[in-house]
Amino acid sequence: MQIWRLITNFFFLGPFSFPFAFRLIIIAKYGVSLERGPFDQRTADFVWMFFFGALSLLVSDAVPALWSPFMGVSLVFMIVYIWGREFPNARISIYGLVSLKGFYLPWAMLALDLIFGNPLKPDILGIVAGHIYYFLTVLHPLAGGKYVFKTPRFVYILFLFGIIGGSPAATTGEQQQGNAAEGVAFRGRSYRLDSDTHTNAST
């Protein structure tokens, strides 16, 4: 009955090591890039992305073959996947050795884990969770489907009363309400490779 582990397991990114430090850098770099880019002035939607990812991973954890005691790594990979879809043409330098486009970043990190002998299951689960979220919030609506995957009202209320960090202006302003009414979680338009993108990054 240690129900707190449903939440605390996402805060474990592995023992203190180079991969641990690398994952912290990923959160600081690509998580902040998403928050200041597609999710700018939409903090509640940003938090809902994490809620959805965590819930998706917990559901997958109910399958014995997919069970994992810690899912923080999967959540990190979800961030990377969504960032790669939003900034597919951003130039990424991995260790200063390989340069590639942002779209391929999650797959490059998957290959690195394979080379280093790290488990691949958490990575793949994170990619799947990220794709499900991106499909429901961006790809399906852009294809003409009805957008029904809106951020629940209780998330906005939590921000409004300061239960979760952030300011009410960043989550309940007219700009955010207008975007929510349009039913689009991101400002991005599911950019295709080789379209105009001005973001450069290094890993």
Tab-separated table of C-alpha atoms in Angstrom:
chain	number	residue	atom	x	y	z
A	1	MET	CA	0.000	0.000	0.000
A	2	GLN	CA	2.894	2.386	-0.642
A	3	ILE	CA	0.761	4.418	-3.004
A	4	TRP	CA	3.170	7.371	-3.002
A	5	ARG	CA	5.375	5.325	-5.325
A	6	LEU	CA	2.864	5.986	-8.094
A	7	ILE	CA	4.358	9.490	-8.103
A	8	THR	CA	7.835	9.215	-6.616
A	9	ASN	CA	9.015	6.588	-9.128
A	10	PHE	CA	9.086	9.303	-11.806
A	11	PHE	CA	11.711	11.257	-9.857
A	12	PHE	CA	14.308	8.502	-9.996
A	13	LEU	CA	16.564	8.850	-13.036
A	14	GLY	CA	19.035	6.159	-12.116
A	15	PRO	CA	22.070	6.033	-9.806
A	16	PHE	CA	24.525	8.915	-9.760
A	17	SER	CA	26.409	8.470	-13.017
A	18	PHE	CA	27.019	10.019	-16.409
A	19	PRO	CA	23.600	8.855	-17.760
A	20	PHE	CA	21.964	10.435	-14.690
A	21	ALA	CA	23.663	13.778	-15.368
A	22	PHE	CA	22.837	13.505	-19.064
A	23	ARG	CA	19.121	13.056	-18.289
A	24	LEU	CA	19.135	16.099	-16.023
A	25	ILE	CA	20.650	18.136	-18.841
A	26	ILE	CA	17.960	16.872	-21.208
A	27	ILE	CA	15.201	17.975	-18.835
A	28	ALA	CA	16.788	21.398	-18.362
A	29	LYS	CA	17.453	21.903	-22.063
A	30	TYR	CA	14.559	20.371	-23.965
A	31	GLY	CA	11.912	20.629	-21.262
A	32	VAL	CA	12.586	24.362	-20.919
A	33	SER	CA	12.663	24.709	-24.711
A	34	LEU	CA	9.161	23.241	-24.922
A	35	GLU	CA	7.900	25.402	-22.075
A	36	ARG	CA	9.225	28.597	-23.651
A	37	GLY	CA	8.280	27.591	-27.192
A	38	PRO	CA	5.115	25.614	-28.063
A	39	PHE	CA	3.817	25.896	-24.493
A	40	ASP	CA	4.652	29.562	-23.948
A	41	GLN	CA	1.947	31.168	-21.771
A	42	ARG	CA	0.286	27.744	-21.533
A	43	THR	CA	1.702	26.341	-18.333
A	44	ALA	CA	-1.388	24.306	-17.491
A	45	ASP	CA	-1.203	22.542	-20.847
A	46	PHE	CA	2.485	21.877	-20.231
A	47	VAL	CA	1.738	20.275	-16.867
A	48	TRP	CA	-1.134	18.285	-18.384
A	49	MET	CA	1.340	16.821	-20.884
A	50	PHE	CA	3.300	15.399	-17.959
A	51	PHE	CA	0.128	14.191	-16.255
A	52	PHE	CA	-0.919	12.364	-19.387
A	53	GLY	CA	2.529	10.884	-19.888
A	54	ALA	CA	2.667	9.668	-16.293
A	55	LEU	CA	-0.830	8.158	-16.500
A	56	SER	CA	0.001	6.438	-19.797
A	57	LEU	CA	3.159	4.952	-18.333
A	58	LEU	CA	1.346	3.784	-15.203
A	59	VAL	CA	-1.241	2.033	-17.377
A	60	SER	CA	1.493	0.339	-19.391
A	61	ASP	CA	3.129	-0.701	-16.114
A	62	ALA	CA	0.051	-2.816	-15.381
A	63	VAL	CA	1.116	-5.110	-18.238
A	64	PRO	CA	3.542	-7.668	-16.743
A	65	ALA	CA	5.814	-7.668	-19.805
A	66	LEU	CA	6.122	-3.863	-19.637
A	67	TRP	CA	6.464	-3.525	-15.868
A	68	SER	CA	9.233	-1.314	-14.549
A	69	PRO	CA	9.797	-0.106	-10.971
A	70	PHE	CA	10.972	3.333	-12.122
A	71	MET	CA	9.625	5.327	-15.056
A	72	GLY	CA	11.521	8.600	-14.800
A	73	VAL	CA	13.666	7.664	-17.806
A	74	SER	CA	10.528	7.006	-19.851
A	75	LEU	CA	9.184	10.449	-18.983
A	76	VAL	CA	12.474	12.009	-20.102
A	77	PHE	CA	12.214	10.214	-23.431
A	78	MET	CA	8.671	11.466	-23.838
A	79	ILE	CA	10.002	15.031	-23.503
A	80	VAL	CA	12.694	14.349	-26.088
A	81	TYR	CA	10.231	12.795	-28.538
A	82	ILE	CA	7.768	15.682	-28.346
A	83	TRP	CA	10.606	18.195	-28.656
A	84	GLY	CA	11.874	16.379	-31.738
A	85	ARG	CA	8.438	16.542	-33.360
A	86	GLU	CA	8.090	20.246	-32.613
A	87	PHE	CA	11.633	21.148	-33.717
A	88	PRO	CA	12.411	18.512	-36.368
A	89	ASN	CA	14.907	20.642	-38.279
A	90	ALA	CA	16.884	21.954	-35.299
A	91	ARG	CA	20.539	20.987	-35.622
A	92	ILE	CA	21.723	18.717	-32.816
A	93	SER	CA	25.329	17.906	-32.004
A	94	ILE	CA	25.835	14.762	-29.926
A	95	TYR	CA	29.071	14.926	-27.936
A	96	GLY	CA	30.434	17.159	-30.682
A	97	LEU	CA	30.888	14.092	-32.871
A	98	VAL	CA	27.618	13.595	-34.728
A	99	SER	CA	25.319	16.267	-36.114
A	100	LEU	CA	21.716	15.450	-36.907
A	101	LYS	CA	18.256	16.976	-37.034
A	102	GLY	CA	16.036	17.218	-33.971
A	103	PHE	CA	13.544	14.768	-35.434
A	104	TYR	CA	16.104	11.976	-35.048
A	105	LEU	CA	17.208	12.880	-31.510
A	106	PRO	CA	15.089	10.273	-29.634
A	107	TRP	CA	16.268	7.543	-31.987
A	108	ALA	CA	19.885	8.622	-31.620
A	109	MET	CA	19.528	8.483	-27.829
A	110	LEU	CA	17.938	5.052	-28.168
A	111	ALA	CA	20.955	3.918	-30.182
A	112	LEU	CA	23.318	5.349	-27.558
A	113	ASP	CA	21.573	3.384	-24.811
A	114	LEU	CA	21.918	0.276	-26.954
A	115	ILE	CA	25.653	0.912	-27.355
A	116	PHE	CA	26.139	1.618	-23.638
A	117	GLY	CA	24.179	-1.501	-22.677
A	118	ASN	CA	21.355	0.368	-20.951
A	119	PRO	CA	17.811	-1.098	-20.937
A	120	LEU	CA	15.794	-0.053	-23.984
A	121	LYS	CA	12.334	-0.753	-22.642
A	122	PRO	CA	11.992	2.543	-20.675
A	123	ASP	CA	13.142	4.475	-23.736
A	124	ILE	CA	10.632	2.813	-26.042
A	125	LEU	CA	7.776	3.279	-23.568
A	126	GLY	CA	8.582	6.991	-23.357
A	127	ILE	CA	8.595	7.322	-27.143
A	128	VAL	CA	5.233	5.546	-27.370
A	129	ALA	CA	3.707	7.783	-24.673
A	130	GLY	CA	5.045	10.889	-26.424
A	131	HIS	CA	3.680	9.778	-29.785
A	132	ILE	CA	0.230	9.080	-28.358
A	133	TYR	CA	0.113	12.553	-26.833
A	134	TYR	CA	1.385	14.240	-29.986
A	135	PHE	CA	-1.045	12.308	-32.160
A	136	LEU	CA	-4.048	13.199	-30.012
A	137	THR	CA	-3.162	16.873	-29.632
A	138	VAL	CA	-1.565	17.760	-32.972
A	139	LEU	CA	-1.626	15.175	-35.750
A	140	HIS	CA	-5.243	14.063	-35.431
A	141	PRO	CA	-6.702	17.605	-35.272
A	142	LEU	CA	-4.499	18.735	-38.178
A	143	ALA	CA	-5.773	15.793	-40.228
A	144	GLY	CA	-9.308	17.095	-39.781
A	145	GLY	CA	-10.258	15.064	-36.743
A	146	LYS	CA	-12.175	16.513	-33.840
A	147	TYR	CA	-10.006	17.664	-30.965
A	148	VAL	CA	-11.366	16.242	-27.734
A	149	PHE	CA	-8.136	15.914	-25.768
A	150	LYS	CA	-8.284	19.231	-23.979
A	151	THR	CA	-6.538	20.067	-20.751
A	152	PRO	CA	-9.020	19.276	-17.941
A	153	ARG	CA	-10.496	22.269	-16.180
A	154	PHE	CA	-9.235	21.115	-12.785
A	155	VAL	CA	-5.630	21.676	-13.958
A	156	TYR	CA	-6.405	25.341	-14.668
A	157	ILE	CA	-8.105	25.592	-11.274
A	158	LEU	CA	-5.020	24.187	-9.534
A	159	PHE	CA	-2.943	26.946	-11.092
A	160	LEU	CA	-5.526	29.593	-10.433
A	161	PHE	CA	-5.437	28.908	-6.684
A	162	GLY	CA	-1.685	28.394	-6.623
A	163	ILE	CA	-1.873	24.705	-5.669
A	164	ILE	CA	0.634	24.057	-8.438
A	165	GLY	CA	3.366	26.578	-9.237
A	166	GLY	CA	2.929	29.222	-11.900
A	167	SER	CA	0.855	32.333	-12.169
A	168	PRO	CA	-2.838	32.542	-13.035
A	169	ALA	CA	-2.027	34.964	-15.843
A	170	ALA	CA	0.042	32.304	-17.537
A	171	THR	CA	-2.742	29.761	-17.489
A	172	THR	CA	-6.032	31.570	-17.681
A	173	GLY	CA	-5.278	34.578	-19.881
A	174	GLU	CA	-7.246	35.491	-22.948
A	175	GLN	CA	-4.553	34.165	-25.243
A	176	GLN	CA	-4.615	30.731	-23.626
A	177	GLN	CA	-8.387	30.579	-23.578
A	178	GLY	CA	-8.442	31.411	-27.259
A	179	ASN	CA	-5.971	28.658	-28.045
A	180	ALA	CA	-7.893	26.186	-25.927
A	181	ALA	CA	-11.090	27.058	-27.758
A	182	GLU	CA	-9.338	26.244	-31.023
A	183	GLY	CA	-8.540	22.831	-29.629
A	184	VAL	CA	-4.814	22.849	-30.359
A	185	ALA	CA	-2.343	22.027	-27.603
A	186	PHE	CA	0.678	23.402	-29.424
A	187	ARG	CA	1.442	26.516	-31.404
A	188	GLY	CA	3.481	24.288	-33.673
A	189	ARG	CA	2.091	22.920	-36.892
A	190	SER	CA	3.743	19.495	-36.974
A	191	TYR	CA	6.643	20.805	-39.022
A	192	ARG	CA	7.974	18.630	-41.796
A	193	LEU	CA	11.665	17.966	-42.228
A	194	ASP	CA	13.511	20.599	-44.256
A	195	SER	CA	10.895	23.299	-43.524
A	196	ASP	CA	12.050	26.592	-42.012
A	197	THR	CA	13.271	26.183	-38.462
A	198	HIS	CA	15.836	28.406	-36.807
A	199	THR	CA	16.613	26.460	-33.629
A	200	ASN	CA	20.089	25.045	-33.044
A	201	ALA	CA	20.967	22.798	-30.135
A	202	SER	CA	23.772	20.635	-28.878
A	203	THR	CA	23.850	17.615	-26.675
